[in-house]
Amino acid sequence: MRLKIWHKMIIGIAIPSLIVVLGSLINYGYISDTENRQRYVLIADDLKEHVLEVRRNEKNFFHFKNADYLHNLQSEISTLATSVKHISPKAVEEIGKEEFALFNETLNAYANLLNDLYESYQQESQVVEEVRAEGRELETLVSQGKLSQEITTSFILHLRLLEKNYMLFRDKKSFNELNNRLKQIRNVTPFCYRCNPYIAAINNLFSTYNKSDALANKIQDTGNSLEVITGKIVVREREKIGVFFTKTKRLLVIALIILCTVGPLLVYKTASYIVAPIKRLAEITEKIAEGDLTQRAPLREHDETYSLSTSFNTMLDHLQLTHDSLEHSLQLLHQKQAQLVESEKRATLGLLVSGVAHELNNPLNNISLTAETMREGLEEFSREELDDYIKDILSQSERAHNIVENLLDFARARRSTIMEKQDIIRIVKESFHLVANQLRINNIKLEQHIPDIALFVKGNRSKLEQILVSIFTNAIQAMKTDGTLTVRVTQESENKNILIKIHDTGPGISENDIKNIFEPFFTTKPVGEGTGLGLSVSRSLVMEHKGELRVESTLDKGTTFIITLPPFEVTS
Amino acid sequence: MENNIRIMVVDDEPIVGKRLKQTLEKDGYVVEAFTDSLIATNEFEKNPFDIIITDLKMEKIDGMNILENVKRKNPDTKVIIITGVGKWLTATEAFEKGAFDFIIKPFKLDEIRDVVQRAVKDLST
């Protein structure tokens, strides 16, 4: 997938939203369609009502058969026709052109039929008048006896009754009775010429009535057709609305189902697409944290994590380089430190050697002066004087010899690294010899508070001496001239630890410097005069002896170095 | 004329004083040797010397202080410094304070003689 995270997020959000929007839009369309459809239903209902009104008037017209009712009916029809005409072409189109065409056609036919019926009714009243006139004529002829004897007055009266019944009921039964009676007349008097006009009038009545009835039937049929058409329209419009509602409901359900299934799926997919590369990075970071610097982030996705991964990898490359170079530097540092520790040793040794050289200078000077004096006055000297000279030379030789012996002792001891039982009191006292010259040169008084017993520690003689000489030298250099170096050795009653306190009356160490005093290469001396390793090396040597080196200082009062050493234990 | 020259030797090494006294007295000078610089100081406060030969590094009062004291008391007195520490800074400081010359240990008797003679010559001018 070459998509950016925000693209993925947009897809994840946009698709469900699109589903919702589309569903809503379609439903909106359906609902407004339904609204329109409702108008068509109203139109159809309206039509149907008008048709029913027309039918009501039609019945009245059938019943009363006069012009007034015909007018009512016609005005209803024209109202109906007008309202149909006013229906918008769009509504006509939507509801159904054919239905409207059929409806209009039927309505026209209906109106025409009505006119025919009206004419027929007018004809009927003429015919009825004719029948009644001929009947009355017949009655007159019977009473005058101008008809054959078979036809009696009662017969005629009965005939007129049948005639009235037929006019009143216009049904099959009264038609048959009347027709049979007319047949009787023909049977009785086949050649009754006087009867013929009446019979002709009745037959005319029959045909007129038939015509009217046929017309009325046709009108009823047409009316029914109108009703059927409008009924159909109404039903169909209602059905259409129903269909819309069903569609809307179905669409809503479908949209909901899609949203409920696709939505979570998309959200899940999007989330995992976004999280996957970050997860991979996190896994790699964990591995790196465990120390595997060779790990690199895979460059799979071309989204925002791509640049993150590349920068991450670049950072790792740098880190590895730095790591390697640091390791190299550390190795170098270890080497240099070893060299520096060695050079500090040499510096201490150098200081001792120069002290020794200075110390040797005096006896040598004395010997050479004495020898020169002897040579210059060899003949004049008495035996006693010569003895004196020789004694001087010997004592000064002895003095020089002792100095050299001391140095050799020190040098021999330096080579040993063995930790063994040592009397710390003796070592302290002997260390004073090593700095005696420095003390003298700098005019520094030495105050000793050292018990007259042996106190044993487990240690290395030369290292212990190195510690003491280093701290003594430091104290002497701090005081410069005219100070007092106080060395106090005590044993703690509780844990039997041995405390060596070396106090000087120098200027003290500032709070800022005291924090760094045991740091390697830290020095307050001018450049070239101190390696800055003396105290650092001393402390590490004290720690080799499982001891502790502390410092306490007050500005303008002086400084105290305190060496704590554990006592020698037989078991160790 | 050399009989009038008074020389003081100050060195905490007694043999140095002893030998210089012997040698310089043989040469005709009046010599007094001291190992204690304090006593020596008291001495020249009482009786002035023409030449003072002093060690530099000593307990109590060192050579530099003696030089200062002598020069304050009697600027004409020639002070010759003996030292085992041949440091230029010390030498420069001493010359600034009016030392006549320097002798570095170990030294020959002729070196002393030479410096003393030059000092005597300097005194007479």
XYZ file of C-alpha atoms in Angstrom:
697
model
C 0.000 0.000 0.000
C 1.605 3.241 -1.103
C -0.715 5.400 0.953
C 0.061 7.990 3.562
C -1.385 7.567 7.037
C -3.719 10.487 6.609
C -4.919 9.034 3.295
C -5.678 5.822 5.084
C -7.480 7.683 7.831
C -9.522 9.639 5.310
C -10.485 6.447 3.500
C -11.407 4.834 6.793
C -13.612 7.763 7.734
C -14.796 8.805 4.270
C -16.276 5.492 3.101
C -18.690 5.025 6.020
C -19.553 8.726 5.837
C -20.164 8.382 2.096
C -22.495 5.466 2.757
C -24.432 7.563 5.267
C -24.578 10.580 2.941
C -25.638 8.529 -0.096
C -28.314 6.711 1.891
C -29.606 9.995 3.280
C -29.639 11.640 -0.182
C -31.540 8.749 -1.736
C -33.986 8.741 1.158
C -34.399 12.467 0.847
C -35.231 11.964 -2.833
C -37.691 9.229 -1.945
C -39.361 11.352 0.693
C -39.768 14.345 -1.634
C -41.091 11.987 -4.311
C -43.526 10.650 -1.753
C -44.595 14.213 -0.977
C -45.295 14.790 -4.696
C -47.075 11.483 -4.908
C -49.262 12.532 -2.001
C -50.401 15.491 -4.113
C -51.311 13.071 -6.897
C -53.301 10.999 -4.415
C -55.174 14.150 -3.421
C -55.862 14.894 -7.080
C -57.102 11.331 -7.627
C -59.301 11.535 -4.497
C -60.649 14.849 -5.718
C -61.458 13.329 -9.114
C -63.161 10.393 -7.494
C -65.276 12.654 -5.309
C -66.330 14.696 -8.322
C -67.237 11.515 -10.173
C -69.350 10.367 -7.218
C -71.060 13.776 -7.143
C -71.806 13.379 -10.861
C -73.227 9.928 -10.203
C -75.452 11.296 -7.439
C -76.817 13.925 -9.799
C -77.201 11.251 -12.467
C -79.459 9.252 -10.127
C -81.521 12.348 -9.361
C -81.845 13.013 -13.068
C -82.936 9.424 -13.692
C -85.456 9.792 -10.958
C -86.933 13.150 -11.769
C -86.155 13.249 -15.440
C -86.493 16.968 -15.745
C -84.337 19.680 -17.199
C -83.325 21.154 -13.822
C -81.628 17.980 -12.782
C -80.098 17.642 -16.185
C -78.594 21.134 -15.709
C -77.259 20.238 -12.291
C -75.747 17.157 -13.731
C -74.260 18.979 -16.676
C -72.758 21.699 -14.456
C -71.223 18.938 -12.265
C -69.791 17.344 -15.382
C -68.367 20.609 -16.616
C -66.862 21.277 -13.122
C -65.303 17.849 -13.329
C -64.045 18.506 -16.848
C -62.592 21.880 -15.763
C -60.844 20.421 -12.761
C -59.395 17.709 -14.973
C -58.242 20.359 -17.400
C -56.541 22.258 -14.551
C -54.410 19.285 -13.521
C -50.791 20.104 -14.438
C -49.387 18.249 -17.432
C -46.663 16.885 -15.160
C -49.241 15.385 -12.810
C -51.091 14.002 -15.849
C -47.834 12.533 -17.068
C -47.053 11.034 -13.651
C -50.529 9.679 -12.954
C -50.937 8.242 -16.461
C -51.767 9.883 -19.767
C -53.785 6.919 -21.042
C -55.955 6.909 -17.944
C -56.666 10.577 -18.445
C -57.343 10.115 -22.149
C -59.713 7.268 -21.359
C -61.287 9.310 -18.579
C -61.832 12.338 -20.835
C -63.219 10.162 -23.616
C -65.559 8.403 -21.209
C -66.647 11.718 -19.747
C -67.458 13.083 -23.222
C -69.360 9.946 -24.095
C -71.184 10.268 -20.784
C -72.193 13.878 -21.501
C -73.372 13.007 -24.999
C -75.369 10.057 -23.746
C -77.034 12.345 -21.218
C -78.167 14.667 -23.979
C -79.505 11.700 -25.926
C -81.329 10.503 -22.838
C -82.810 13.906 -22.288
C -84.128 13.911 -25.852
C -85.412 10.438 -25.346
C -87.198 11.566 -22.167
C -88.782 14.446 -24.044
C -89.887 12.007 -26.723
C -91.263 9.782 -23.961
C -93.568 12.496 -22.606
C -94.910 13.116 -26.125
C -95.479 9.405 -26.613
C -97.096 9.150 -23.146
C -99.422 12.012 -24.057
C -100.245 10.262 -27.342
C -100.946 6.966 -25.514
C -103.146 8.723 -23.006
C -105.049 10.560 -25.777
C -105.570 7.327 -27.743
C -106.633 5.576 -24.491
C -109.149 8.200 -23.727
C -110.337 7.926 -27.384
C -110.701 4.195 -26.964
C -112.677 4.694 -23.768
C -115.004 7.067 -25.660
C -115.406 4.594 -28.519
C -116.342 1.766 -26.086
C -118.890 3.886 -24.306
C -120.406 4.808 -27.688
C -120.357 1.076 -28.671
C -118.380 1.716 -31.691
C -116.029 -1.120 -31.026
C -116.748 -4.816 -31.409
C -118.752 -6.435 -28.689
C -115.882 -8.539 -27.399
C -114.181 -5.439 -26.245
C -115.993 -4.281 -23.205
C -115.611 -1.164 -21.096
C -114.114 -3.152 -18.250
C -111.693 -4.658 -20.669
C -110.591 -1.221 -21.768
C -110.444 0.059 -18.226
C -108.280 -2.938 -17.323
C -106.156 -2.150 -20.330
C -105.745 1.443 -19.133
C -104.804 0.137 -15.679
C -102.155 -2.059 -17.221
C -101.019 0.914 -19.278
C -100.660 3.081 -16.128
C -98.852 0.251 -14.277
C -96.408 -0.099 -17.114
C -95.782 3.637 -17.203
C -95.310 3.606 -13.473
C -93.143 0.511 -13.063
C -91.672 0.122 -16.574
C -90.847 -3.451 -15.663
C -91.027 -6.756 -17.499
C -94.158 -7.978 -15.716
C -96.259 -4.923 -16.463
C -94.871 -4.878 -20.025
C -95.899 -8.509 -20.522
C -99.410 -7.962 -19.086
C -99.881 -4.926 -21.315
C -98.500 -6.722 -24.359
C -100.706 -9.782 -23.699
C -103.729 -7.527 -23.448
C -102.833 -5.935 -26.765
C -102.414 -9.420 -28.252
C -105.894 -10.304 -26.866
C -107.330 -7.326 -28.678
C -105.767 -8.519 -31.924
C -106.946 -12.043 -31.299
C -110.481 -10.942 -30.505
C -110.791 -8.339 -33.183
C -108.035 -8.770 -35.721
C -109.483 -5.987 -37.796
C -110.242 -3.382 -35.147
C -109.148 -0.317 -37.030
C -110.201 1.955 -34.298
C -107.836 0.122 -31.921
C -104.811 0.525 -34.148
C -103.775 4.070 -33.190
C -103.722 3.090 -29.492
C -101.767 -0.095 -30.255
C -99.376 1.909 -32.420
C -98.978 4.484 -29.602
C -98.302 1.708 -27.065
C -95.754 0.103 -29.399
C -94.204 3.527 -29.829
C -94.129 3.815 -26.039
C -92.434 0.434 -25.828
C -89.741 1.425 -28.313
C -89.236 4.876 -26.722
C -88.973 3.311 -23.285
C -86.594 0.689 -24.602
C -84.475 3.365 -26.156
C -84.452 5.406 -22.918
C -83.699 2.361 -20.824
C -80.912 1.353 -23.160
C -79.499 4.883 -22.939
C -79.871 4.889 -19.161
C -78.067 1.568 -18.981
C -75.327 2.912 -21.184
C -75.048 6.032 -18.989
C -74.828 3.892 -15.913
C -72.162 1.778 -17.533
C -70.225 4.863 -18.566
C -70.629 6.317 -15.076
C -69.393 3.076 -13.637
C -66.461 3.203 -16.032
C -65.648 6.705 -14.777
C -65.830 5.445 -11.229
C -63.683 2.465 -12.094
C -61.085 4.674 -13.818
C -60.842 7.146 -10.944
C -60.908 4.291 -8.436
C -58.055 2.663 -10.291
C -56.081 5.915 -10.274
C -56.602 6.366 -6.551
C -55.634 2.808 -5.780
C -52.598 2.999 -8.014
C -51.404 6.310 -6.493
C -51.811 4.872 -2.997
C -49.918 1.835 -4.100
C -47.140 4.010 -5.505
C -46.797 5.824 -2.160
C -46.707 2.476 -0.451
C -43.932 1.409 -2.831
C -41.953 4.545 -1.971
C -42.303 3.889 1.723
C -41.189 0.301 1.260
C -38.221 1.457 -0.839
C -37.202 4.068 1.750
C -37.442 1.540 4.554
C -35.456 -1.034 2.570
C -32.773 1.525 1.691
C -32.440 2.575 5.319
C -32.051 -1.034 6.388
C -29.469 -1.685 3.646
C -27.490 1.455 4.546
C -27.558 0.471 8.196
C -26.374 -3.050 7.429
C -23.551 -1.760 5.193
C -22.559 0.797 7.812
C -22.578 -1.796 10.584
C -20.478 -4.301 8.620
C -18.233 -2.233 6.334
C -17.725 0.623 8.837
C -16.076 -1.361 11.639
C -14.144 -3.404 9.084
C -12.773 -0.256 7.460
C -11.995 1.349 10.798
C -10.227 -1.836 11.928
C -8.280 -2.111 8.667
C -7.321 1.559 8.725
C -6.208 1.361 12.327
C -4.064 -1.709 11.658
C -2.611 -0.116 8.510
C -1.648 2.930 10.534
C -0.433 1.058 13.575
C 1.468 -1.742 11.792
C 4.573 0.270 10.782
C 4.651 2.016 14.169
C 4.418 -1.371 15.868
C 7.338 -2.629 13.793
C 9.374 0.432 14.795
C 8.510 -0.164 18.447
C 9.653 -3.791 18.200
C 12.950 -2.699 16.665
C 13.415 -0.018 19.300
C 12.961 -2.685 21.954
C 15.630 -4.866 20.338
C 17.963 -1.874 20.150
C 17.276 -1.104 23.790
C 18.411 -4.650 24.521
C 21.714 -3.711 22.903
C 21.416 -4.966 19.319
C 22.637 -1.924 17.394
C 22.632 -3.759 14.064
C 18.807 -3.587 13.869
C 17.312 -1.313 11.205
C 13.726 -0.260 10.557
C 12.235 -1.844 7.365
C 11.282 0.687 4.680
C 8.013 -0.889 3.532
C 5.339 1.766 3.744
C 5.654 4.931 1.730
C 3.740 6.940 4.271
C 4.836 9.266 7.056
C 6.573 6.372 8.814
C 8.867 6.055 5.780
C 10.697 9.272 6.635
C 10.465 8.356 10.314
C 12.077 5.012 9.550
C 14.812 6.540 7.390
C 15.659 9.162 10.032
C 15.492 6.416 12.638
C 17.968 4.356 10.615
C 20.236 7.353 10.052
C 20.124 8.014 13.773
C 21.020 4.379 14.401
C 23.924 4.610 11.954
C 25.191 7.668 13.812
C 24.599 5.933 17.107
C 26.583 2.908 15.981
C 29.405 5.116 14.700
C 29.421 7.078 17.938
C 29.262 3.840 19.907
C 32.214 2.395 17.983
C 34.278 5.552 18.252
C 33.411 5.838 21.949
C 34.512 2.269 22.485
C 37.722 3.069 20.657
C 38.163 6.249 22.699
C 37.519 4.313 25.884
C 40.227 1.818 24.973
C 42.562 4.691 24.196
C 41.594 6.349 27.461
C 42.362 3.178 29.390
C 45.764 3.032 27.721
C 46.448 6.705 28.400
C 45.248 6.367 31.953
C 47.607 3.478 32.520
C 50.375 5.578 30.991
C 49.456 8.525 33.169
C 49.308 6.414 36.305
C 52.763 5.184 35.369
C 53.971 8.738 34.723
C 52.527 9.841 38.065
C 54.505 7.033 39.650
C 57.576 8.282 37.817
C 56.873 11.842 38.890
C 56.696 10.773 42.515
C 59.851 8.787 41.972
C 61.441 11.775 40.234
C 60.585 13.979 43.183
C 62.140 11.425 45.499
C 65.223 11.121 43.301
C 65.710 14.874 43.146
C 65.291 14.964 46.932
C 67.856 12.196 47.224
C 70.231 13.999 44.857
C 69.907 17.162 46.937
C 70.420 15.163 50.063
C 73.542 13.529 48.592
C 74.893 16.938 47.616
C 75.697 17.875 51.212
C 77.810 14.855 52.262
C 79.555 14.942 48.855
C 80.324 18.616 49.299
C 81.622 17.936 52.798
C 83.831 15.084 51.609
C 85.270 17.064 48.718
C 85.878 20.142 50.907
C 87.618 18.012 53.550
C 89.729 16.186 50.992
C 90.756 19.491 49.350
C 91.726 21.003 52.689
C 93.783 17.937 53.490
C 95.641 18.096 50.170
C 96.409 21.786 50.554
C 97.910 21.450 54.027
C 99.010 17.827 54.145
C 102.480 18.526 55.557
C 101.360 20.934 58.233
C 98.618 18.789 59.823
C 99.152 16.964 63.061
C 98.089 13.365 63.552
C 94.971 14.479 65.525
C 93.960 16.903 62.852
C 94.276 14.288 60.126
C 92.211 11.855 62.221
C 89.558 14.497 62.499
C 89.535 15.001 58.707
C 89.352 11.286 58.011
C 86.558 10.890 60.594
C 84.638 13.622 58.775
C 85.155 11.957 55.412
C 84.053 8.568 56.778
C 80.973 9.954 58.539
C 79.937 11.843 55.401
C 80.511 8.692 53.279
C 78.333 6.768 55.707
C 75.709 9.472 55.419
C 75.774 9.238 51.609
C 75.686 5.446 51.793
C 72.565 5.521 53.967
C 70.815 7.830 51.563
C 71.582 5.556 48.614
C 70.538 2.508 50.623
C 67.192 4.130 51.409
C 66.603 4.845 47.739
C 67.458 1.270 46.797
C 65.062 -0.033 49.457
C 62.342 2.162 48.078
C 63.032 1.111 44.494
C 63.036 -2.601 45.441
C 59.794 -2.235 47.335
C 58.098 -0.462 44.422
C 58.411 -3.504 42.185
C 56.469 -5.735 44.555
C 52.683 -5.966 44.241
C 52.228 -8.532 46.982
C 49.672 -7.657 49.649
C 50.929 -8.819 52.988
C 50.927 -7.977 56.668
C 52.475 -4.542 57.133
C 53.104 -2.377 60.194
C 51.529 0.888 59.147
C 53.231 2.797 61.954
C 56.653 1.849 60.582
C 55.616 2.744 57.035
C 54.365 6.168 58.156
C 57.589 6.865 60.001
C 59.719 5.779 57.070
C 57.694 7.921 54.699
C 58.808 10.940 56.709
C 62.389 10.203 55.604
C 61.269 10.303 51.997
C 59.904 13.821 52.369
C 62.362 15.055 54.987
C 64.228 17.090 52.417
C 61.072 18.710 51.077
C 60.055 19.591 54.622
C 63.395 21.108 55.353
C 63.604 23.058 52.094
C 60.144 24.502 52.587
C 60.789 25.186 56.266
C 57.830 23.110 57.354
C 57.495 21.738 60.865
C 56.417 18.146 61.312
C 54.218 17.272 64.244
C 53.733 13.579 64.898
C 51.038 12.027 67.055
C 51.872 8.428 66.416
C 51.399 5.674 69.031
C 54.437 3.693 70.018
C 52.969 0.327 69.037
C 52.681 -1.688 65.853
C 49.409 -1.500 63.943
C 49.013 -4.041 61.193
C 47.168 -3.789 57.910
C 47.105 -6.005 54.864
C 48.852 -4.098 52.123
C 51.695 -3.408 49.767
C 54.563 -1.469 51.253
C 55.488 0.572 48.209
C 51.880 1.423 47.445
C 51.238 2.530 51.014
C 54.396 4.639 50.860
C 53.299 6.085 47.539
C 49.958 7.102 49.082
C 51.597 8.749 52.069
C 54.357 10.501 50.089
C 51.803 11.754 47.595
C 49.582 13.223 50.314
C 52.546 14.626 52.270
C 53.904 16.237 49.083
C 50.512 17.654 48.317
C 50.281 19.149 51.818
C 53.799 20.585 51.606
C 53.117 22.133 48.209
C 49.845 23.598 49.507
C 51.598 25.309 52.434
C 54.571 26.499 50.312
C 56.704 27.687 53.270
C 56.492 28.005 57.041
C 53.683 25.690 57.874
C 53.042 22.733 60.113
C 52.310 19.253 58.865
C 50.503 17.253 61.529
C 50.245 13.500 61.177
C 48.049 11.630 63.609
C 47.519 7.864 63.610
C 44.656 6.399 65.688
C 42.692 3.197 65.880
C 38.925 3.223 66.183
C 37.766 1.243 69.204
C 34.636 0.012 67.483
C 35.802 -1.621 64.246
C 39.545 -1.432 64.811
C 39.932 0.596 61.620
C 43.179 2.557 61.422
C 42.862 6.277 60.772
C 45.765 8.336 59.414
C 44.985 12.049 59.551
C 47.316 14.348 57.622
C 46.677 17.988 58.408
C 48.309 21.003 56.799
C 48.097 24.709 57.628
C 47.746 25.694 53.999
C 45.141 28.006 52.474
C 42.469 25.275 52.330
C 40.469 24.144 49.365
C 37.450 26.009 48.018
C 34.082 24.217 48.019
C 34.168 24.175 44.239
C 37.543 22.486 44.045
C 36.940 19.991 46.839
C 34.252 18.295 44.734
C 36.808 17.580 42.039
C 39.866 16.949 44.130
C 39.882 13.194 43.533
C 39.033 13.511 39.820
C 41.859 12.423 37.545
C 43.756 15.337 35.926
C 42.267 17.867 38.329
C 44.982 20.213 39.560
C 45.184 23.715 40.984
C 48.899 23.875 40.359
C 50.309 25.833 37.406
C 50.577 23.973 34.122
C 53.445 21.511 34.056
C 53.869 21.335 37.823
C 51.345 18.657 38.624
C 49.928 15.750 36.673
C 46.590 16.053 38.470
C 46.770 12.343 39.136
C 48.395 12.242 42.580
C 45.230 12.227 44.696
C 43.247 10.226 42.172
C 45.891 7.521 42.120
C 46.171 7.702 45.911
C 42.479 7.152 46.298
C 42.466 4.170 43.953
C 45.444 2.734 45.849
C 43.635 3.225 49.178
C 40.619 1.479 47.680
C 42.876 -1.392 46.590
C 43.559 -1.743 50.306
C 39.793 -1.802 50.964
C 40.187 1.534 52.650
C 38.795 5.011 52.201
C 40.365 8.392 51.469
C 38.441 11.500 52.536
C 39.223 15.189 52.679
C 38.024 17.960 54.998
C 39.019 21.555 54.462
C 38.396 25.047 55.820
C 39.491 28.070 53.804
C 42.458 29.898 55.413
C 42.661 27.217 58.147
C 43.976 24.189 56.316
C 43.141 20.800 54.928
C 42.963 17.321 56.459
C 43.240 14.129 54.443
C 41.935 11.091 56.287
C 43.024 7.601 55.255
C 40.975 4.793 56.777
C 42.417 1.305 56.494
C 40.877 -1.936 57.768
C 42.986 -3.814 60.334
C 44.874 -6.945 59.368
C 42.843 -10.059 60.041
C 44.432 -13.468 60.545
C 41.805 -15.191 58.466
C 42.448 -12.930 55.490
C 95.364 44.704 54.375
C 93.539 41.381 54.198
C 93.951 41.066 57.957
C 91.281 43.650 58.409
C 88.683 41.777 56.388
C 86.021 40.112 58.597
C 84.216 37.163 57.074
C 81.166 35.320 58.493
C 80.251 31.789 57.315
C 76.683 30.563 57.982
C 75.782 26.952 57.070
C 73.878 24.338 59.032
C 76.361 21.757 57.761
C 79.134 22.139 60.431
C 81.823 20.688 58.167
C 81.306 23.471 55.615
C 81.884 26.119 58.292
C 84.856 24.289 59.700
C 86.644 23.903 56.315
C 85.918 27.438 55.081
C 87.116 28.914 58.396
C 90.365 26.910 58.168
C 91.016 27.779 54.541
C 90.091 31.460 54.689
C 91.973 32.033 57.981
C 95.028 30.499 56.299
C 94.564 33.091 53.564
C 94.690 35.824 56.217
C 91.066 36.693 56.791
C 89.288 36.980 60.118
C 86.623 34.253 59.937
C 83.716 33.310 62.181
C 81.570 30.257 61.358
C 77.982 29.610 62.525
C 75.647 26.627 62.074
C 72.703 28.379 63.683
C 71.401 31.214 61.498
C 69.669 32.923 64.450
C 72.871 33.206 66.445
C 74.653 34.380 63.316
C 72.067 37.092 62.782
C 72.458 38.296 66.354
C 76.208 38.337 65.857
C 76.300 40.543 62.782
C 73.703 42.850 64.332
C 76.307 43.520 67.045
C 79.498 43.459 64.983
C 79.436 44.227 61.285
C 81.276 41.896 58.835
C 82.842 42.796 55.464
C 81.831 39.567 53.772
C 79.097 37.059 54.663
C 79.027 33.602 53.089
C 75.689 31.965 53.782
C 73.835 28.808 52.861
C 70.390 29.486 51.348
C 68.247 26.668 52.749
C 68.372 26.621 56.519
C 66.021 26.162 59.462
C 64.875 29.229 61.458
C 66.253 32.040 59.265
C 67.205 31.169 55.700
C 69.934 32.701 53.538
C 67.576 35.063 51.738
C 66.483 36.604 55.075
C 70.060 36.948 56.199
C 70.828 38.729 52.913
C 67.930 41.118 53.473
C 68.877 41.795 57.100
C 72.529 42.393 56.269
C 71.768 44.717 53.358
C 69.375 46.703 55.542
C 71.874 46.977 58.368
C 74.994 47.534 56.302
C 74.595 47.859 52.539
C 78.359 47.735 51.954
C 78.697 44.188 53.259
C 79.217 41.659 50.439
C 76.933 38.631 50.731
C 77.884 35.419 48.921
C 75.170 32.795 48.672
C 75.843 29.045 48.780
C 73.086 26.753 47.629
C 72.480 23.231 46.458
C 69.407 24.276 44.596
C 70.712 25.897 41.439
C 67.547 27.602 40.480
C 67.601 30.677 38.286
C 64.666 32.240 40.037
C 66.372 32.041 43.408
C 69.571 33.446 41.892
C 67.751 36.348 40.256
C 65.908 37.124 43.503
C 69.156 37.072 45.421
C 70.917 39.358 42.930
C 67.986 41.764 43.057
C 68.329 41.876 46.817
C 71.991 42.772 46.459
C 73.852 39.454 46.707
C 77.442 39.692 45.513
C 77.592 36.261 43.916
C 76.456 32.643 43.957
C 78.274 29.457 44.705
C 76.686 26.140 43.892
C 77.252 23.002 45.961
C 79.412 20.981 45.582
C 82.146 23.618 45.162
C 85.957 23.777 45.145
C 87.940 25.789 47.682
C 89.429 27.801 44.777
C 85.917 28.898 43.774
C 85.416 30.318 47.258
C 88.782 31.954 47.232
C 88.115 33.517 43.851
C 84.699 34.928 44.870
C 86.086 36.220 48.197
C 89.013 37.960 46.422
C 86.638 39.621 43.988
C 84.499 40.736 46.925
C 87.537 42.161 48.723
C 88.525 44.029 45.534
C 85.008 45.351 45.296
C 85.124 46.472 48.934
C 88.318 48.512 48.428
C 86.976 50.469 45.465
